[in-house]
mmCIF file of C-alpha atoms in Angstrom:
data_model
loop_
_atom_site.group_PDB
_atom_site.id
_atom_site.type_symbol
_atom_site.label_atom_id
_atom_site.label_comp_id
_atom_site.label_asym_id
_atom_site.label_seq_id
_atom_site.Cartn_x
_atom_site.Cartn_y
_atom_site.Cartn_z
ATOM 1 C CA MET A 272 -52.474 121.727 -71.828
ATOM 2 C CA THR A 273 -52.208 123.445 -75.177
ATOM 3 C CA ASP A 274 -52.625 127.109 -74.304
ATOM 4 C CA LYS A 275 -49.558 128.846 -75.655
ATOM 5 C CA THR A 276 -48.119 131.991 -74.231
ATOM 6 C CA ASP A 277 -45.320 133.867 -75.895
ATOM 7 C CA ASN A 278 -43.584 135.460 -72.964
ATOM 8 C CA THR A 279 -40.153 135.808 -74.457
ATOM 9 C CA THR A 280 -38.777 139.214 -75.183
ATOM 10 C CA GLU A 281 -35.036 138.537 -75.247
ATOM 11 C CA HIS A 282 -35.157 135.730 -77.832
ATOM 12 C CA PRO A 283 -38.174 136.132 -80.083
ATOM 13 C CA GLU A 284 -37.537 132.761 -81.740
ATOM 14 C CA VAL A 285 -38.086 131.050 -78.377
ATOM 15 C CA ARG A 286 -41.601 130.424 -77.114
ATOM 16 C CA PHE A 287 -42.341 129.301 -73.585
ATOM 17 C CA ILE A 288 -45.525 127.396 -72.861
ATOM 18 C CA PRO A 289 -46.579 127.476 -69.197
ATOM 19 C CA PRO A 290 -46.661 124.143 -67.391
ATOM 20 C CA SER A 291 -49.962 122.332 -67.274
ATOM 21 C CA TYR A 292 -51.237 121.292 -63.847
ATOM 22 C CA ARG A 293 -53.903 119.032 -65.348
ATOM 23 C CA LEU A 294 -52.249 115.830 -64.074
ATOM 24 C CA LYS A 295 -51.783 117.303 -60.621
ATOM 25 C CA ALA A 296 -55.522 117.949 -60.471
ATOM 26 C CA LYS A 297 -56.259 114.511 -61.859
ATOM 27 C CA ALA A 298 -53.936 112.734 -59.396
ATOM 28 C CA PRO A 299 -54.227 114.532 -56.063
ATOM 29 C CA LEU A 300 -52.284 113.398 -53.021
ATOM 30 C CA THR A 301 -54.099 110.742 -51.021
ATOM 31 C CA GLY A 302 -54.079 110.350 -47.274
ATOM 32 C CA GLU A 303 -52.127 107.132 -47.678
ATOM 33 C CA ASP A 304 -48.506 106.892 -46.593
ATOM 34 C CA LEU A 305 -46.210 106.595 -49.602
ATOM 35 C CA GLY A 306 -44.011 104.042 -47.844
ATOM 36 C CA THR A 307 -46.989 101.743 -47.369
ATOM 37 C CA VAL A 308 -48.011 102.095 -51.014
ATOM 38 C CA LEU A 309 -44.494 101.365 -52.265
ATOM 39 C CA ALA A 310 -44.132 98.376 -49.955
ATOM 40 C CA ARG A 311 -47.393 96.990 -51.298
ATOM 41 C CA ALA A 312 -46.154 97.479 -54.850
ATOM 42 C CA GLU A 313 -42.916 95.643 -53.996
ATOM 43 C CA ILE A 314 -44.977 92.665 -52.819
ATOM 44 C CA SER A 315 -46.940 92.696 -56.085
ATOM 45 C CA LEU A 316 -43.739 92.864 -58.095
ATOM 46 C CA ASN A 317 -42.237 89.952 -56.202
ATOM 47 C CA ARG A 318 -45.112 87.763 -57.326
ATOM 48 C CA HIS A 319 -43.246 87.643 -60.649
ATOM 49 C CA HIS A 320 -40.076 86.353 -58.996
ATOM 50 C CA ASP A 321 -40.470 82.789 -60.240
ATOM 51 C CA GLU A 322 -41.065 84.036 -63.746
ATOM 52 C CA PHE A 323 -37.973 86.207 -63.380
ATOM 53 C CA LEU A 324 -35.903 83.172 -62.372
ATOM 54 C CA GLY A 325 -36.939 81.544 -65.643
ATOM 55 C CA LYS A 326 -35.876 84.686 -67.524
ATOM 56 C CA LEU A 327 -32.593 84.726 -65.610
ATOM 57 C CA LYS A 328 -31.907 81.108 -66.512
ATOM 58 C CA SER A 329 -32.635 81.629 -70.189
ATOM 59 C CA GLY A 330 -30.766 84.946 -70.173
ATOM 60 C CA MET A 331 -27.667 83.364 -68.672
ATOM 61 C CA ALA A 332 -27.873 80.541 -71.224
ATOM 62 C CA SER A 333 -28.171 83.089 -74.037
ATOM 63 C CA LEU A 334 -25.177 85.002 -72.671
ATOM 64 C CA GLN A 335 -23.120 81.810 -72.578
ATOM 65 C CA GLN A 336 -24.244 80.919 -76.115
ATOM 66 C CA ALA A 337 -23.299 84.384 -77.304
ATOM 67 C CA PHE A 338 -19.885 83.954 -75.720
ATOM 68 C CA ASP A 339 -19.423 80.519 -77.313
ATOM 69 C CA ALA A 340 -20.331 82.050 -80.673
ATOM 70 C CA LEU A 341 -17.830 84.813 -80.006
ATOM 71 C CA LEU A 342 -15.127 82.234 -79.417
ATOM 72 C CA GLN A 343 -16.095 80.417 -82.620
ATOM 73 C CA ALA A 344 -16.114 83.615 -84.608
ATOM 74 C CA GLY A 345 -12.859 84.859 -83.135
ATOM 75 C CA GLY A 346 -14.374 88.038 -81.722
ATOM 76 C CA ASP A 347 -16.000 89.365 -84.877
ATOM 77 C CA GLU A 348 -18.368 92.337 -84.940
ATOM 78 C CA THR A 349 -21.689 90.491 -85.144
ATOM 79 C CA ALA A 350 -20.750 88.205 -82.259
ATOM 80 C CA VAL A 351 -19.621 91.139 -80.127
ATOM 81 C CA LYS A 352 -22.889 92.946 -80.787
ATOM 82 C CA LYS A 353 -24.922 89.862 -79.880
ATOM 83 C CA LEU A 354 -22.989 89.418 -76.640
ATOM 84 C CA ASP A 355 -23.472 93.099 -75.792
ATOM 85 C CA ASP A 356 -27.229 92.802 -76.402
ATOM 86 C CA GLU A 357 -27.518 89.787 -74.104
ATOM 87 C CA ALA A 358 -25.502 91.489 -71.353
ATOM 88 C CA HIS A 359 -27.596 94.624 -71.773
ATOM 89 C CA ASP A 360 -30.850 92.683 -71.298
ATOM 90 C CA LEU A 361 -29.609 91.022 -68.104
ATOM 91 C CA ARG A 362 -28.255 94.315 -66.834
ATOM 92 C CA GLY A 363 -31.634 95.975 -67.202
ATOM 93 C CA LEU A 364 -33.624 93.232 -65.521
ATOM 94 C CA CYS A 365 -31.761 91.469 -62.708
ATOM 95 C CA GLY A 366 -31.498 94.305 -60.200
ATOM 96 C CA THR A 367 -35.273 94.639 -60.054
ATOM 97 C CA PHE A 368 -35.479 91.179 -58.486
ATOM 98 C CA GLY A 369 -32.573 91.328 -56.061
ATOM 99 C CA TYR A 370 -29.825 90.151 -58.407
ATOM 100 C CA ARG A 371 -27.987 93.450 -58.337
ATOM 101 C CA THR A 372 -24.541 91.940 -58.785
ATOM 102 C CA VAL A 373 -25.543 90.311 -62.081
ATOM 103 C CA THR A 374 -26.647 93.771 -63.194
ATOM 104 C CA ASP A 375 -23.335 95.271 -62.022
ATOM 105 C CA VAL A 376 -21.221 92.590 -63.749
ATOM 106 C CA CYS A 377 -23.146 93.092 -66.985
ATOM 107 C CA ALA A 378 -22.778 96.866 -66.656
ATOM 108 C CA ILE A 379 -18.993 96.507 -66.398
ATOM 109 C CA LEU A 380 -19.045 94.152 -69.397
ATOM 110 C CA CYS A 381 -21.173 96.548 -71.473
ATOM 111 C CA ALA A 382 -18.811 99.402 -70.600
ATOM 112 C CA PHE A 383 -15.877 97.237 -71.686
ATOM 113 C CA LEU A 384 -17.552 96.383 -74.995
ATOM 114 C CA GLU A 385 -18.545 99.954 -75.711
ATOM 115 C CA ASN A 386 -16.515 101.371 -78.587
ATOM 116 C CA ARG A 387 -15.130 97.894 -79.336
ATOM 117 C CA THR A 388 -16.439 96.331 -82.524
ATOM 118 C CA THR A 389 -14.073 93.366 -82.582
ATOM 119 C CA LEU A 390 -12.119 91.670 -79.815
ATOM 120 C CA SER A 391 -8.551 90.404 -79.594
ATOM 121 C CA ALA A 392 -7.716 87.086 -77.916
ATOM 122 C CA SER A 393 -6.771 88.818 -74.667
ATOM 123 C CA GLU A 394 -9.968 90.886 -74.733
ATOM 124 C CA ILE A 395 -11.992 87.702 -75.204
ATOM 125 C CA GLU A 396 -10.391 86.410 -72.015
ATOM 126 C CA VAL A 397 -11.543 89.559 -70.235
ATOM 127 C CA VAL A 398 -15.057 88.824 -71.480
ATOM 128 C CA ARG A 399 -14.734 85.227 -70.248
ATOM 129 C CA LEU A 400 -14.068 86.519 -66.734
ATOM 130 C CA HIS A 401 -17.286 88.533 -66.919
ATOM 131 C CA ILE A 402 -19.287 85.528 -68.113
ATOM 132 C CA ASN A 403 -17.903 83.471 -65.222
ATOM 133 C CA ALA A 404 -18.626 86.278 -62.774
ATOM 134 C CA ALA A 405 -22.195 86.698 -64.009
ATOM 135 C CA ALA A 406 -22.781 82.943 -63.708
ATOM 136 C CA LEU A 407 -21.381 82.976 -60.187
ATOM 137 C CA ALA A 408 -23.450 85.997 -59.168
ATOM 138 C CA ALA A 409 -26.595 84.436 -60.609
ATOM 139 C CA ALA A 410 -26.018 81.022 -59.051
ATOM 140 C CA ARG A 411 -25.350 82.416 -55.574
ATOM 141 C CA GLN A 412 -27.501 85.548 -55.827
ATOM 142 C CA LEU A 413 -24.315 87.329 -54.891
ATOM 143 C CA ASP A 414 -24.725 90.588 -53.028
ATOM 144 C CA GLY A 415 -22.306 93.261 -54.194
ATOM 145 C CA SER A 416 -22.053 94.624 -50.685
ATOM 146 C CA THR A 417 -20.631 91.377 -49.277
ATOM 147 C CA ALA A 418 -16.885 90.684 -49.224
ATOM 148 C CA GLU A 419 -17.180 88.103 -52.005
ATOM 149 C CA GLY A 420 -19.391 90.318 -54.123
ATOM 150 C CA LYS A 421 -17.041 93.261 -53.737
ATOM 151 C CA LEU A 422 -14.074 91.069 -54.594
ATOM 152 C CA VAL A 423 -15.746 89.995 -57.843
ATOM 153 C CA LEU A 424 -16.756 93.490 -58.901
ATOM 154 C CA ASP A 425 -13.454 95.108 -57.900
ATOM 155 C CA GLY A 426 -11.587 92.317 -59.668
ATOM 156 C CA LEU A 427 -13.491 92.901 -62.898
ATOM 157 C CA ARG A 428 -12.941 96.646 -62.709
ATOM 158 C CA ARG A 429 -9.207 96.096 -62.274
ATOM 159 C CA VAL A 430 -9.084 93.718 -65.230
ATOM 160 C CA VAL A 431 -11.023 96.149 -67.437
ATOM 161 C CA ALA A 432 -8.653 98.918 -66.359
ATOM 162 C CA GLY A 433 -5.776 96.800 -67.654
ATOM 163 C CA GLY A 434 -4.688 95.177 -64.414
ATOM 164 C CA THR A 435 -5.108 91.720 -62.970
ATOM 165 C CA PRO A 436 -7.718 90.638 -60.439
ATOM 166 C CA PRO A 437 -6.529 90.411 -56.848
ATOM 167 C CA GLN A 438 -5.607 86.965 -55.583
ATOM 168 C CA GLY A 439 -8.550 84.884 -54.482
ATOM 169 C CA THR A 440 -11.043 86.504 -56.848
ATOM 170 C CA PRO A 441 -13.517 83.748 -57.692
ATOM 171 C CA LEU A 442 -13.714 84.565 -61.377
ATOM 172 C CA ASN A 443 -11.977 81.651 -63.024
ATOM 173 C CA GLY A 444 -13.942 78.500 -63.550
ATOM 174 C CA ALA A 445 -17.004 79.698 -61.643
ATOM 175 C CA MET B 619 -43.490 113.242 -41.195
ATOM 176 C CA ILE B 620 -45.649 111.110 -43.483
ATOM 177 C CA ARG B 621 -45.139 111.536 -47.190
ATOM 178 C CA ARG B 622 -48.437 111.050 -48.947
ATOM 179 C CA ALA B 623 -48.848 109.072 -52.156
ATOM 180 C CA ALA B 624 -50.457 110.478 -55.270
ATOM 181 C CA ASP B 625 -53.775 108.971 -56.316
ATOM 182 C CA LEU B 626 -53.057 107.534 -59.769
ATOM 183 C CA ARG B 627 -56.469 105.912 -60.311
ATOM 184 C CA SER B 628 -57.665 108.411 -62.898
ATOM 185 C CA LEU B 629 -54.491 108.577 -64.964
ATOM 186 C CA ARG B 630 -54.135 106.741 -68.260
ATOM 187 C CA PHE B 631 -50.812 105.167 -69.205
ATOM 188 C CA LEU B 632 -49.118 103.882 -72.316
ATOM 189 C CA VAL B 633 -46.310 101.345 -71.759
ATOM 190 C CA VAL B 634 -43.970 100.871 -74.707
ATOM 191 C CA ASP B 635 -41.314 98.147 -74.653
ATOM 192 C CA ASP B 636 -40.386 95.385 -77.063
ATOM 193 C CA VAL B 637 -39.795 92.940 -74.195
ATOM 194 C CA GLU B 638 -43.056 91.480 -72.949
ATOM 195 C CA PHE B 639 -41.739 90.735 -69.450
ATOM 196 C CA SER B 640 -40.522 94.328 -69.090
ATOM 197 C CA ARG B 641 -43.990 95.623 -69.979
ATOM 198 C CA LYS B 642 -45.453 93.217 -67.444
ATOM 199 C CA ILE B 643 -43.141 94.543 -64.706
ATOM 200 C CA VAL B 644 -44.102 98.158 -65.406
ATOM 201 C CA LYS B 645 -47.804 97.340 -65.559
ATOM 202 C CA THR B 646 -47.579 95.377 -62.313
ATOM 203 C CA VAL B 647 -45.990 98.351 -60.570
ATOM 204 C CA LEU B 648 -48.587 100.738 -61.999
ATOM 205 C CA ARG B 649 -51.433 98.464 -60.966
ATOM 206 C CA ALA B 650 -49.995 98.185 -57.453
ATOM 207 C CA LEU B 651 -49.752 101.979 -57.329
ATOM 208 C CA GLY B 652 -53.478 102.163 -57.994
ATOM 209 C CA VAL B 653 -53.783 102.405 -61.785
ATOM 210 C CA PRO B 654 -56.696 100.267 -63.020
ATOM 211 C CA SER B 655 -55.909 97.792 -65.794
ATOM 212 C CA ASP B 656 -58.403 99.587 -68.029
ATOM 213 C CA ASN B 657 -56.221 102.690 -67.851
ATOM 214 C CA MET B 658 -53.187 100.982 -69.351
ATOM 215 C CA ARG B 659 -52.337 100.193 -72.952
ATOM 216 C CA GLU B 660 -49.148 98.689 -74.272
ATOM 217 C CA ALA B 661 -47.147 98.728 -77.467
ATOM 218 C CA GLU B 662 -44.124 96.754 -78.634
ATOM 219 C CA SER B 663 -42.417 99.561 -80.512
ATOM 220 C CA GLY B 664 -42.409 103.288 -81.027
ATOM 221 C CA THR B 665 -44.129 102.771 -84.364
ATOM 222 C CA GLU B 666 -46.959 100.795 -82.790
ATOM 223 C CA ALA B 667 -47.229 103.404 -80.026
ATOM 224 C CA LEU B 668 -47.635 106.216 -82.550
ATOM 225 C CA VAL B 669 -50.440 104.295 -84.249
ATOM 226 C CA LEU B 670 -52.096 103.617 -80.902
ATOM 227 C CA LEU B 671 -51.944 107.303 -79.994
ATOM 228 C CA VAL B 672 -54.289 108.087 -82.867
ATOM 229 C CA HIS B 673 -57.156 106.736 -80.767
ATOM 230 C CA TYR B 674 -55.826 106.387 -77.222
ATOM 231 C CA ARG B 675 -54.957 109.520 -75.283
ATOM 232 C CA PRO B 676 -52.773 108.548 -72.337
ATOM 233 C CA ASP B 677 -51.748 111.035 -69.685
ATOM 234 C CA ILE B 678 -48.236 109.599 -69.430
ATOM 235 C CA ALA B 679 -46.145 107.343 -71.672
ATOM 236 C CA ILE B 680 -43.511 105.039 -70.203
ATOM 237 C CA VAL B 681 -41.176 104.179 -73.047
ATOM 238 C CA ASP B 682 -38.127 101.944 -73.342
ATOM 239 C CA TYR B 683 -35.060 103.386 -75.014
ATOM 240 C CA MET B 684 -33.898 100.418 -77.071
ATOM 241 C CA MET B 685 -36.544 98.999 -79.378
ATOM 242 C CA PRO B 686 -36.556 97.712 -82.945
ATOM 243 C CA GLN B 687 -38.098 99.855 -85.698
ATOM 244 C CA LEU B 688 -38.600 103.106 -83.806
ATOM 245 C CA ASP B 689 -36.680 103.427 -80.543
ATOM 246 C CA GLY B 690 -37.758 105.517 -77.575
ATOM 247 C CA ILE B 691 -35.770 108.586 -78.534
ATOM 248 C CA ARG B 692 -37.054 108.644 -82.105
ATOM 249 C CA PHE B 693 -40.576 108.074 -80.773
ATOM 250 C CA ALA B 694 -40.218 111.116 -78.516
ATOM 251 C CA ARG B 695 -38.741 113.249 -81.281
ATOM 252 C CA THR B 696 -41.466 112.240 -83.746
ATOM 253 C CA LEU B 697 -44.187 113.090 -81.249
ATOM 254 C CA ARG B 698 -42.695 116.401 -80.148
ATOM 255 C CA GLN B 699 -42.055 117.564 -83.702
ATOM 256 C CA ASP B 700 -45.631 117.074 -84.874
ATOM 257 C CA PRO B 701 -47.371 120.398 -84.155
ATOM 258 C CA SER B 702 -50.808 118.926 -84.779
ATOM 259 C CA HIS B 703 -50.428 115.858 -82.552
ATOM 260 C CA PRO B 704 -52.850 115.963 -79.604
ATOM 261 C CA CYS B 705 -50.309 114.147 -77.396
ATOM 262 C CA ARG B 706 -47.433 116.402 -78.315
ATOM 263 C CA MET B 707 -47.023 117.610 -74.728
ATOM 264 C CA MET B 708 -47.669 114.297 -73.036
ATOM 265 C CA PRO B 709 -45.029 113.499 -70.393
ATOM 266 C CA ILE B 710 -42.651 110.790 -71.610
ATOM 267 C CA VAL B 711 -40.801 108.755 -68.998
ATOM 268 C CA MET B 712 -37.944 106.856 -70.612
ATOM 269 C CA LEU B 713 -36.535 103.601 -69.249
ATOM 270 C CA SER B 714 -33.045 102.502 -70.190
ATOM 271 C CA ALA B 715 -30.199 100.352 -68.955
ATOM 272 C CA TYR B 716 -27.899 102.802 -70.730
ATOM 273 C CA SER B 717 -27.097 105.551 -68.269
ATOM 274 C CA LYS B 718 -24.269 107.217 -70.194
ATOM 275 C CA ALA B 719 -24.477 110.975 -70.227
ATOM 276 C CA ARG B 720 -24.744 111.063 -74.011
ATOM 277 C CA VAL B 721 -27.810 108.792 -73.972
ATOM 278 C CA VAL B 722 -29.481 110.881 -71.287
ATOM 279 C CA ALA B 723 -28.602 114.040 -73.238
ATOM 280 C CA SER B 724 -30.032 112.558 -76.458
ATOM 281 C CA ALA B 725 -33.249 111.702 -74.649
ATOM 282 C CA ARG B 726 -33.481 115.190 -73.198
ATOM 283 C CA ASP B 727 -32.808 116.762 -76.588
ATOM 284 C CA ALA B 728 -35.555 114.625 -78.127
ATOM 285 C CA GLY B 729 -38.046 115.988 -75.597
ATOM 286 C CA VAL B 730 -38.124 113.156 -73.067
ATOM 287 C CA THR B 731 -39.508 114.380 -69.745
ATOM 288 C CA GLU B 732 -37.891 111.997 -67.260
ATOM 289 C CA PHE B 733 -35.270 109.256 -67.468
ATOM 290 C CA VAL B 734 -35.264 106.098 -65.308
ATOM 291 C CA VAL B 735 -32.162 103.947 -65.316
ATOM 292 C CA LYS B 736 -32.877 100.223 -65.461
ATOM 293 C CA PRO B 737 -33.112 98.034 -63.507
ATOM 294 C CA ILE B 738 -36.207 99.829 -62.346
ATOM 295 C CA SER B 739 -37.495 99.693 -58.803
ATOM 296 C CA VAL B 740 -40.935 100.539 -57.516
ATOM 297 C CA SER B 741 -39.599 103.697 -55.898
ATOM 298 C CA SER B 742 -37.492 104.861 -58.872
ATOM 299 C CA LEU B 743 -40.507 104.650 -61.187
ATOM 300 C CA TYR B 744 -42.867 106.280 -58.684
ATOM 301 C CA GLU B 745 -40.451 109.171 -58.060
ATOM 302 C CA LYS B 746 -40.388 110.039 -61.759
ATOM 303 C CA LEU B 747 -44.147 109.729 -62.104
ATOM 304 C CA GLU B 748 -44.606 112.004 -59.129
ATOM 305 C CA GLU B 749 -42.180 114.475 -60.664
ATOM 306 C CA VAL B 750 -44.165 114.809 -63.898
ATOM 307 C CA ILE B 751 -47.464 114.976 -61.984
ATOM 308 C CA LEU B 752 -46.598 117.344 -59.164
ATOM 309 C CA HIS B 753 -43.834 119.411 -60.747
ATOM 310 C CA PRO B 754 -44.663 119.841 -64.424
ATOM 311 C CA ARG B 755 -42.204 121.932 -66.390
ATOM 312 C CA GLN B 756 -42.964 124.591 -68.909
ATOM 313 C CA PHE B 757 -42.466 123.655 -72.553
ATOM 314 C CA VAL B 758 -39.996 125.375 -74.806
ATOM 315 C CA GLU B 759 -40.398 125.806 -78.537
ATOM 316 C CA THR B 760 -37.475 126.910 -80.664
ATOM 317 C CA PRO B 761 -36.751 126.392 -84.360
ATOM 318 C CA THR B 762 -34.856 123.204 -83.448
ATOM 319 C CA PHE B 763 -36.455 121.947 -80.255
ATOM 320 C CA PHE B 764 -39.840 121.292 -78.745
ATOM 321 C CA GLY B 765 -40.063 119.769 -75.308
ATOM 322 C CA PRO B 766 -39.983 120.237 -71.568
ATOM 323 C CA ASP B 767 -37.724 123.026 -70.394
ATOM 324 C CA ARG B 768 -34.306 121.503 -69.862
ATOM 325 C CA HIS B 769 -33.796 123.841 -66.903
ATOM 326 C CA ARG B 770 -35.885 122.418 -64.113
ATOM 327 C CA HIS B 771 -35.739 125.431 -61.836
ATOM 328 C CA ARG B 772 -36.015 128.871 -63.371
ATOM 329 C CA ASP B 773 -35.117 131.640 -60.968
ATOM 330 C CA ARG B 774 -36.645 134.817 -62.324
ATOM 331 C CA ASP B 775 -34.715 136.878 -59.767
ATOM 332 C CA TYR B 776 -31.369 135.360 -60.743
ATOM 333 C CA GLY B 777 -28.732 138.085 -60.783
ATOM 334 C CA GLY B 778 -25.556 136.099 -61.403
ATOM 335 C CA PRO B 779 -23.588 135.633 -64.603
ATOM 336 C CA ARG B 780 -25.526 134.413 -67.648
ATOM 337 C CA ARG B 781 -23.809 131.330 -69.035
ATOM 338 C CA ARG B 782 -26.325 129.889 -71.483
ATOM 339 C CA SER B 783 -25.087 129.584 -75.035
ATOM 340 C CA ALA B 784 -27.803 131.928 -76.256
ATOM 341 C CA ASP B 785 -26.441 134.565 -73.885
ATOM 342 C CA MET B 786 -22.927 134.186 -75.265
ATOM 343 C CA PRO B 787 -22.865 134.728 -79.039
ATOM 344 C CA ALA B 788 -19.172 133.861 -79.236
ATOM 345 C CA LEU B 789 -19.925 130.391 -77.865
ATOM 346 C CA ALA B 790 -23.217 129.928 -79.648
ATOM 347 C CA ASP B 791 -21.664 130.640 -83.036
ATOM 348 C CA PRO B 792 -18.043 129.515 -82.907
ATOM 349 C CA VAL B 793 -15.931 130.781 -85.771
#
C-alpha cells in the first residue's frame, strides 16, 4: 500500500501512487447474493426502530424547544444556530428508519437557514411552518410520495421561494 | 444475473461519530454485512480517532463530517498530510447530512475517498464500501494535496481537448 511510483513526466511536482488492491484481496466476492445480504442487514437495522422512535421523540422536542427559544430571542444568531443544529440532526437520522419526509422537511429548513444568521419576524413564521410540518410528518410517518406528503413538501418549497403554500396545505397548527 | 456480495469478515473498521446512536447504526450495518465486532473500533471525534490510530490499524475509516474538536474533513486532512503516518492511505468514507457541492468538494480536497449523504441506508453504505474495496484509486501527491485521485476514470488513450487547470496556464495562474 505504500510503494510509490513516480510516473509523471509532464508535471514533475506531481507524483502518482498506483492503487493498492490489498482490500480487494482481503475481501473477495462471496457466492452470496448481494440482495439477500442487504435485506438481512435491513432487518438487523430495523431492530433499532424502537430506539429510533425514542430519538425521534426527543429530537422533535428539542426542535420545538429550539424554536421556542428562537421566538424568545427574537431570531438572534445563537438561537438560529441551535435550531439549525437540531434540524440537521433529524435530517441525518430519520430517513434511515422510514421517516423520509421528516428528513426532507428538515433539509428544506436547513437550506432556508443557510446563510441566515438572524431571522426577521416573517422569516420566523416560515420556520414555524417547517416545525409544524416536521411534527406532522413525524406523527403520521408521512410519506413524501403520497398526495399529502407532496402537498406539505411542495408547500414548504413555495414558501421558502417567497410564495405562499397552496390552499389546503396542512402546515398551520399541525 | 446475481450480484455477489463482498466478504467483509477480514476487514477492520474505524467508526468515528460524536453521536452514539449514529455509531451504533453504522456498526449494526457493518455487523450485518459480516464484519465481526472484534474488527470494529469507534471514536467520538477526529482527535480521538487520530489517537486510536496510533495502535489500531483499520482498513477503512467511516467518519462523520460534523464533530466537535476535530471534524471529519480536518481529520482527513491531518491524516493525509502526515507523510509518516502508517494509515495515510487508508480509505476514508465520510458521512454527512450536508450534501452541498462545496461540502463535498471540501471533503474531496481534504483527501476523503467516498462521501455518503445521510440519512444512510444499508445499500448506500455498502455501495461506497464496495467502491473502495473493488475499485481503489491511485493516490496523487502534489505540493498542496495528498489523496485519492479526484479523477475516478483515467483514460490513457484520451485524445480530446485537455481542460485541466494544469494544462491551461492562463487559467491556472490568473493575472
